[in-house]
Amino acid sequence: MSVSSTPTSNDACLSIVHSLMCHRQGGESESFSKRAIESLVKKLKEKKDELDSLITAVTTNGAHPSKCVTIQRTLDGRLQVAGRKGFPHVIYARLWRWPDLHKNELKHVKYCQFAFDLKCDSVCVNPYHYERVASPGIDLSGLTLSGAGPSAGLLVKEEFEGQTSHSSADGSHSIQTIQHQPASSHPAPPTSTRPALPDTFSSPALLPPPDATSSASSSAFPSLAAGAATAGGSWSRGSGFPPNLPHQNGHLHHHPPQYWPVHNDLVFQPPISTHPAPDYWCSIAYFEMDVQVGETFKVPSSCPVVTVDGYVDPSGGDRFCLGQLSNVHRTEAIERARLHIGKGVQLECKGEGDVWVRCLSDHAVFVQSYYLDREAGRAPGDAVHKIYPSAYIKVFDLRQCHRQMQQQAATAQAAAAAQAAAVAGNIPGPGSVGGIAPAISLSAAAGIGVDDLRRLCILRMSFVKGWGPDYPRQSIKETPCWIEIHLHRALQLLDEVLHTMPIADPQPLD
């Protein structure tokens, strides 16, 4: 193959990779891009027609029609490249088309037979078999990956960074920092006002909070079964507004007990459980480094909005003041960081147990949130989320958490049974014990304990200082001041799940 000619599937892998590397968009590092392309080319080497389709699509920028380019779908739908996991169609679409792409922005073209959303055994990763549309789940005007300089605006940093100054040299797993900025440059409005929605699409994940009466009503989450029966079907996400919610002049008006769905098309949703709501919707523990300071603060369900700040007023009801807590082992560095907590954050419980955060401080806060991980296309626990001053964002989804509980508990229970059968000499096949075969690392699946499931019900948040590969602190326990929030409705649901699907003894919590 000459340097100027386009390769074919008959050429050496190295030549094909080199040619495809020339067409990458620059959003990913060269080392990651090369490994991702090498991995794909090797998978396609035995499927020459699909490899030729990929080469044609990429080298012509989609000018010529091309077939599906497929790889095997993994158990969790994600592809691992260089120690990182991501959705395969998103990885290659970012690589060759849109470096700032968010996973919720992709929609497959009509003629794609193996699109990711079709849930086939094979997944099409042809970047020209997908179109970019408005994201239904998150406001991209306020989401970037860290590392871009101020002049770079809101460009997304390469997601699978392996060369940050604090990452391990051996390429082992590291947590990524994802930035969440306010939807506009103006400070967040008081909760009693309702600002205009973004230009063309109202994102359920970034709406202003309802007024106090709406919040109070939502805390009790009355039965919505009757509402569900009258809602009358679904609404189009692209339309911006679900049916029966009044809007005029770009303003949305909330009326209890209507709740905005994020991953469900019904406006009204019945409670997940008929069990009465807990007396306290969350409890908050404050830490300095790895030491808890003061007593755990419980927030009553009658106070759906709670403020955690750095002032010295007495705590109580809907306000937890960290400034009045003393610690004889407090260092000067911790004292300096505490001075910058200021107005802190506001936590709001919506509906049956969804949680939103508003950053009231003049400094960003850093959040560990499995919900935001999934929204950003990352594996749970794979990212730290930087929430900027005035930003208001959803950080916990109860229904999503409940689904994860059920899936993980069922997986652990089935894996433990399969492992026991294997020890007894009965090697189960793919069709037995929930379809879990020995090839799926039974010991790992069976090792899921109660504490692993409890982590799904916990949020962690540090003030002022972040952690991860972009910072000298690798764990939240190395940050000067942080809080751990236990969500009681989620823990209540976990208790129900464990009663129906008991699993092995818990492992130590990190």
mmCIF file of C-alpha atoms in Angstrom, residues 273-471:
data_model
loop_
_atom_site.group_PDB
_atom_site.id
_atom_site.type_symbol
_atom_site.label_atom_id
_atom_site.label_comp_id
_atom_site.label_asym_id
_atom_site.label_seq_id
_atom_site.Cartn_x
_atom_site.Cartn_y
_atom_site.Cartn_z
ATOM 1 C CA SER A 273 -42.833 0.554 47.431
ATOM 2 C CA THR A 274 -45.995 0.838 49.488
ATOM 3 C CA HIS A 275 -43.911 0.833 52.663
ATOM 4 C CA PRO A 276 -44.435 4.116 54.586
ATOM 5 C CA ALA A 277 -41.805 6.807 54.115
ATOM 6 C CA PRO A 278 -39.022 6.912 56.723
ATOM 7 C CA ASP A 279 -39.162 9.626 59.378
ATOM 8 C CA TYR A 280 -35.828 10.996 58.103
ATOM 9 C CA TRP A 281 -35.104 11.142 54.379
ATOM 10 C CA CYS A 282 -31.315 11.279 54.834
ATOM 11 C CA SER A 283 -28.533 11.407 57.397
ATOM 12 C CA ILE A 284 -25.344 13.412 56.893
ATOM 13 C CA ALA A 285 -21.975 12.634 58.467
ATOM 14 C CA TYR A 286 -19.165 15.212 58.329
ATOM 15 C CA PHE A 287 -15.523 14.136 57.952
ATOM 16 C CA GLU A 288 -12.126 15.796 58.051
ATOM 17 C CA MET A 289 -9.722 13.537 56.189
ATOM 18 C CA ASP A 290 -10.654 10.036 57.402
ATOM 19 C CA VAL A 291 -12.123 11.064 60.779
ATOM 20 C CA GLN A 292 -15.794 11.781 61.415
ATOM 21 C CA VAL A 293 -16.302 15.043 63.281
ATOM 22 C CA GLY A 294 -19.434 15.613 65.345
ATOM 23 C CA GLU A 295 -22.575 13.526 65.359
ATOM 24 C CA THR A 296 -24.474 12.360 62.300
ATOM 25 C CA PHE A 297 -27.137 14.898 61.312
ATOM 26 C CA LYS A 298 -30.562 13.486 60.422
ATOM 27 C CA VAL A 299 -32.889 15.397 58.120
ATOM 28 C CA PRO A 300 -36.621 14.869 58.790
ATOM 29 C CA SER A 301 -38.900 14.044 55.873
ATOM 30 C CA SER A 302 -40.833 17.211 56.711
ATOM 31 C CA CYS A 303 -37.756 19.166 55.479
ATOM 32 C CA PRO A 304 -37.222 18.082 51.845
ATOM 33 C CA VAL A 305 -34.602 20.826 51.384
ATOM 34 C CA VAL A 306 -31.577 20.950 53.687
ATOM 35 C CA THR A 307 -28.599 23.330 53.637
ATOM 36 C CA VAL A 308 -25.106 22.233 54.665
ATOM 37 C CA ASP A 309 -22.904 25.305 55.205
ATOM 38 C CA GLY A 310 -19.742 26.463 56.952
ATOM 39 C CA TYR A 311 -21.337 28.876 59.417
ATOM 40 C CA VAL A 312 -21.402 28.623 63.214
ATOM 41 C CA ASP A 313 -25.149 28.868 63.844
ATOM 42 C CA PRO A 314 -26.770 25.984 65.753
ATOM 43 C CA SER A 315 -27.769 23.096 63.497
ATOM 44 C CA GLY A 316 -31.317 21.829 63.349
ATOM 45 C CA GLY A 317 -34.215 20.970 61.066
ATOM 46 C CA ASP A 318 -33.271 22.018 57.559
ATOM 47 C CA ARG A 319 -29.751 23.329 58.271
ATOM 48 C CA PHE A 320 -26.493 21.592 59.175
ATOM 49 C CA CYS A 321 -23.780 24.104 60.148
ATOM 50 C CA LEU A 322 -20.261 22.711 59.973
ATOM 51 C CA GLY A 323 -18.541 25.822 61.337
ATOM 52 C CA GLN A 324 -19.538 25.097 64.929
ATOM 53 C CA LEU A 325 -18.019 21.569 64.951
ATOM 54 C CA SER A 326 -14.711 21.254 66.816
ATOM 55 C CA ASN A 327 -11.862 18.814 66.227
ATOM 56 C CA VAL A 328 -8.770 18.760 68.463
ATOM 57 C CA HIS A 329 -6.782 17.116 65.655
ATOM 58 C CA ARG A 330 -7.711 19.736 63.038
ATOM 59 C CA THR A 331 -4.710 20.907 60.988
ATOM 60 C CA GLU A 332 -4.062 24.350 59.579
ATOM 61 C CA ALA A 333 -4.774 23.084 56.053
ATOM 62 C CA ILE A 334 -8.178 21.786 57.125
ATOM 63 C CA GLU A 335 -8.929 25.053 58.907
ATOM 64 C CA ARG A 336 -8.123 27.021 55.747
ATOM 65 C CA ALA A 337 -10.350 24.797 53.618
ATOM 66 C CA ARG A 338 -13.246 25.109 56.089
ATOM 67 C CA LEU A 339 -13.135 28.893 55.769
ATOM 68 C CA HIS A 340 -14.110 28.523 52.110
ATOM 69 C CA ILE A 341 -17.180 26.310 52.597
ATOM 70 C CA GLY A 342 -19.259 29.472 53.023
ATOM 71 C CA LYS A 343 -22.900 28.993 52.009
ATOM 72 C CA GLY A 344 -22.143 25.382 51.165
ATOM 73 C CA VAL A 345 -24.711 23.283 49.331
ATOM 74 C CA GLN A 346 -28.424 22.705 49.287
ATOM 75 C CA LEU A 347 -29.719 19.135 49.059
ATOM 76 C CA GLU A 348 -33.263 18.586 47.878
ATOM 77 C CA CYS A 349 -35.328 15.401 48.021
ATOM 78 C CA LYS A 350 -37.870 15.201 45.207
ATOM 79 C CA GLY A 351 -40.639 12.721 44.600
ATOM 80 C CA GLU A 352 -40.132 9.412 46.350
ATOM 81 C CA GLY A 353 -36.403 9.862 46.837
ATOM 82 C CA ASP A 354 -34.562 11.544 43.954
ATOM 83 C CA VAL A 355 -31.897 13.994 45.130
ATOM 84 C CA TRP A 356 -30.738 17.266 43.581
ATOM 85 C CA VAL A 357 -27.824 19.463 44.641
ATOM 86 C CA ARG A 358 -27.393 23.211 44.339
ATOM 87 C CA CYS A 359 -23.922 24.641 44.952
ATOM 88 C CA LEU A 360 -24.374 27.837 47.000
ATOM 89 C CA SER A 361 -20.684 28.204 47.839
ATOM 90 C CA ASP A 362 -18.259 30.458 45.982
ATOM 91 C CA HIS A 363 -16.140 27.344 45.424
ATOM 92 C CA ALA A 364 -16.957 24.142 43.572
ATOM 93 C CA VAL A 365 -17.936 20.942 45.358
ATOM 94 C CA PHE A 366 -16.919 17.459 44.235
ATOM 95 C CA VAL A 367 -19.452 14.637 44.193
ATOM 96 C CA GLN A 368 -19.294 10.866 43.964
ATOM 97 C CA SER A 369 -22.573 9.878 42.309
ATOM 98 C CA TYR A 370 -23.372 6.610 40.513
ATOM 99 C CA TYR A 371 -26.289 8.346 38.781
ATOM 100 C CA LEU A 372 -24.042 11.020 37.259
ATOM 101 C CA ASP A 373 -21.502 8.326 36.333
ATOM 102 C CA ARG A 374 -24.113 6.555 34.231
ATOM 103 C CA GLU A 375 -25.359 9.831 32.722
ATOM 104 C CA ALA A 376 -21.791 10.581 31.618
ATOM 105 C CA GLY A 377 -21.376 7.097 30.157
ATOM 106 C CA ARG A 378 -18.964 5.948 32.848
ATOM 107 C CA ALA A 379 -18.892 2.814 34.967
ATOM 108 C CA PRO A 380 -20.194 3.277 38.553
ATOM 109 C CA GLY A 381 -17.498 4.816 40.749
ATOM 110 C CA ASP A 382 -15.412 5.698 37.699
ATOM 111 C CA ALA A 383 -15.639 9.481 37.995
ATOM 112 C CA VAL A 384 -15.655 12.459 40.355
ATOM 113 C CA HIS A 385 -18.121 15.202 39.427
ATOM 114 C CA LYS A 386 -17.115 18.828 39.902
ATOM 115 C CA ILE A 387 -20.197 20.975 40.502
ATOM 116 C CA TYR A 388 -19.561 24.678 40.027
ATOM 117 C CA PRO A 389 -21.036 27.556 42.043
ATOM 118 C CA SER A 390 -24.726 28.208 41.210
ATOM 119 C CA ALA A 391 -25.085 24.887 39.394
ATOM 120 C CA TYR A 392 -28.216 22.872 40.191
ATOM 121 C CA ILE A 393 -28.120 19.233 39.182
ATOM 122 C CA LYS A 394 -29.672 15.862 39.878
ATOM 123 C CA VAL A 395 -27.272 13.487 41.628
ATOM 124 C CA PHE A 396 -29.455 10.527 42.603
ATOM 125 C CA ASP A 397 -32.309 8.670 40.921
ATOM 126 C CA LEU A 398 -34.232 6.291 43.193
ATOM 127 C CA ARG A 399 -35.709 4.132 40.437
ATOM 128 C CA GLN A 400 -32.360 3.655 38.759
ATOM 129 C CA CYS A 401 -30.828 2.769 42.131
ATOM 130 C CA HIS A 402 -33.607 0.259 42.824
ATOM 131 C CA ARG A 403 -33.032 -1.437 39.459
ATOM 132 C CA GLN A 404 -29.307 -1.694 40.179
ATOM 133 C CA MET A 405 -30.002 -3.195 43.608
ATOM 134 C CA GLN A 406 -32.245 -5.869 42.124
ATOM 135 C CA GLN A 407 -29.829 -6.679 39.306
ATOM 136 C CA GLN A 408 -26.766 -6.914 41.546
ATOM 137 C CA ALA A 409 -28.555 -8.905 44.244
ATOM 138 C CA ALA A 410 -29.929 -11.339 41.668
ATOM 139 C CA THR A 411 -26.498 -11.673 40.044
ATOM 140 C CA ALA A 412 -24.798 -12.327 43.383
ATOM 141 C CA GLN A 413 -27.436 -14.840 44.443
ATOM 142 C CA ALA A 414 -27.298 -16.734 41.146
ATOM 143 C CA ALA A 415 -23.501 -16.654 41.067
ATOM 144 C CA ALA A 416 -23.275 -18.002 44.608
ATOM 145 C CA ALA A 417 -25.621 -20.861 43.706
ATOM 146 C CA ALA A 418 -23.664 -21.612 40.543
ATOM 147 C CA GLN A 419 -20.393 -21.515 42.455
ATOM 148 C CA ALA A 420 -21.749 -23.906 45.074
ATOM 149 C CA ALA A 421 -22.882 -26.261 42.309
ATOM 150 C CA ALA A 422 -19.436 -26.066 40.705
ATOM 151 C CA VAL A 423 -17.745 -26.926 44.010
ATOM 152 C CA ALA A 424 -20.059 -29.920 44.311
ATOM 153 C CA GLY A 425 -18.956 -31.051 40.865
ATOM 154 C CA ASN A 426 -22.091 -29.846 39.091
ATOM 155 C CA ILE A 427 -20.759 -27.334 36.532
ATOM 156 C CA PRO A 428 -23.817 -25.362 35.431
ATOM 157 C CA GLY A 429 -24.343 -24.495 31.809
ATOM 158 C CA PRO A 430 -25.347 -21.125 30.346
ATOM 159 C CA GLY A 431 -29.000 -22.078 30.618
ATOM 160 C CA SER A 432 -28.937 -22.785 34.349
ATOM 161 C CA VAL A 433 -28.865 -20.682 37.529
ATOM 162 C CA GLY A 434 -29.824 -17.481 35.833
ATOM 163 C CA GLY A 435 -27.588 -18.125 32.834
ATOM 164 C CA ILE A 436 -24.340 -17.497 34.717
ATOM 165 C CA ALA A 437 -21.586 -19.771 33.452
ATOM 166 C CA PRO A 438 -18.124 -20.290 35.018
ATOM 167 C CA ALA A 439 -16.605 -18.035 32.332
ATOM 168 C CA ILE A 440 -18.209 -15.010 34.001
ATOM 169 C CA SER A 441 -15.972 -15.099 37.070
ATOM 170 C CA LEU A 442 -18.360 -16.660 39.521
ATOM 171 C CA SER A 443 -16.155 -15.827 42.469
ATOM 172 C CA ALA A 444 -16.267 -12.118 41.645
ATOM 173 C CA ALA A 445 -20.043 -12.079 41.154
ATOM 174 C CA ALA A 446 -20.630 -14.166 44.275
ATOM 175 C CA GLY A 447 -18.409 -11.759 46.221
ATOM 176 C CA ILE A 448 -20.976 -8.955 45.984
ATOM 177 C CA GLY A 449 -21.951 -8.213 49.580
ATOM 178 C CA VAL A 450 -24.490 -6.075 51.373
ATOM 179 C CA ASP A 451 -21.991 -3.210 51.692
ATOM 180 C CA ASP A 452 -21.552 -3.176 47.917
ATOM 181 C CA LEU A 453 -25.296 -2.633 47.603
ATOM 182 C CA ARG A 454 -25.312 -0.046 50.400
ATOM 183 C CA ARG A 455 -22.884 2.063 48.366
ATOM 184 C CA LEU A 456 -25.660 2.548 45.822
ATOM 185 C CA CYS A 457 -27.612 4.411 48.540
ATOM 186 C CA ILE A 458 -24.786 6.758 49.540
ATOM 187 C CA LEU A 459 -23.561 10.084 48.144
ATOM 188 C CA ARG A 460 -20.188 11.560 49.036
ATOM 189 C CA MET A 461 -19.287 15.191 48.567
ATOM 190 C CA SER A 462 -16.131 17.190 49.331
ATOM 191 C CA PHE A 463 -15.961 20.955 49.757
ATOM 192 C CA VAL A 464 -13.375 23.164 48.053
ATOM 193 C CA LYS A 465 -10.829 20.395 47.353
ATOM 194 C CA GLY A 466 -11.213 17.607 44.801
ATOM 195 C CA TRP A 467 -9.643 14.198 44.447
ATOM 196 C CA GLY A 468 -8.703 11.847 41.623
ATOM 197 C CA PRO A 469 -6.018 11.897 38.891
ATOM 198 C CA ASP A 470 -6.290 15.672 38.403
ATOM 199 C CA TYR A 471 -5.440 16.328 42.064
#
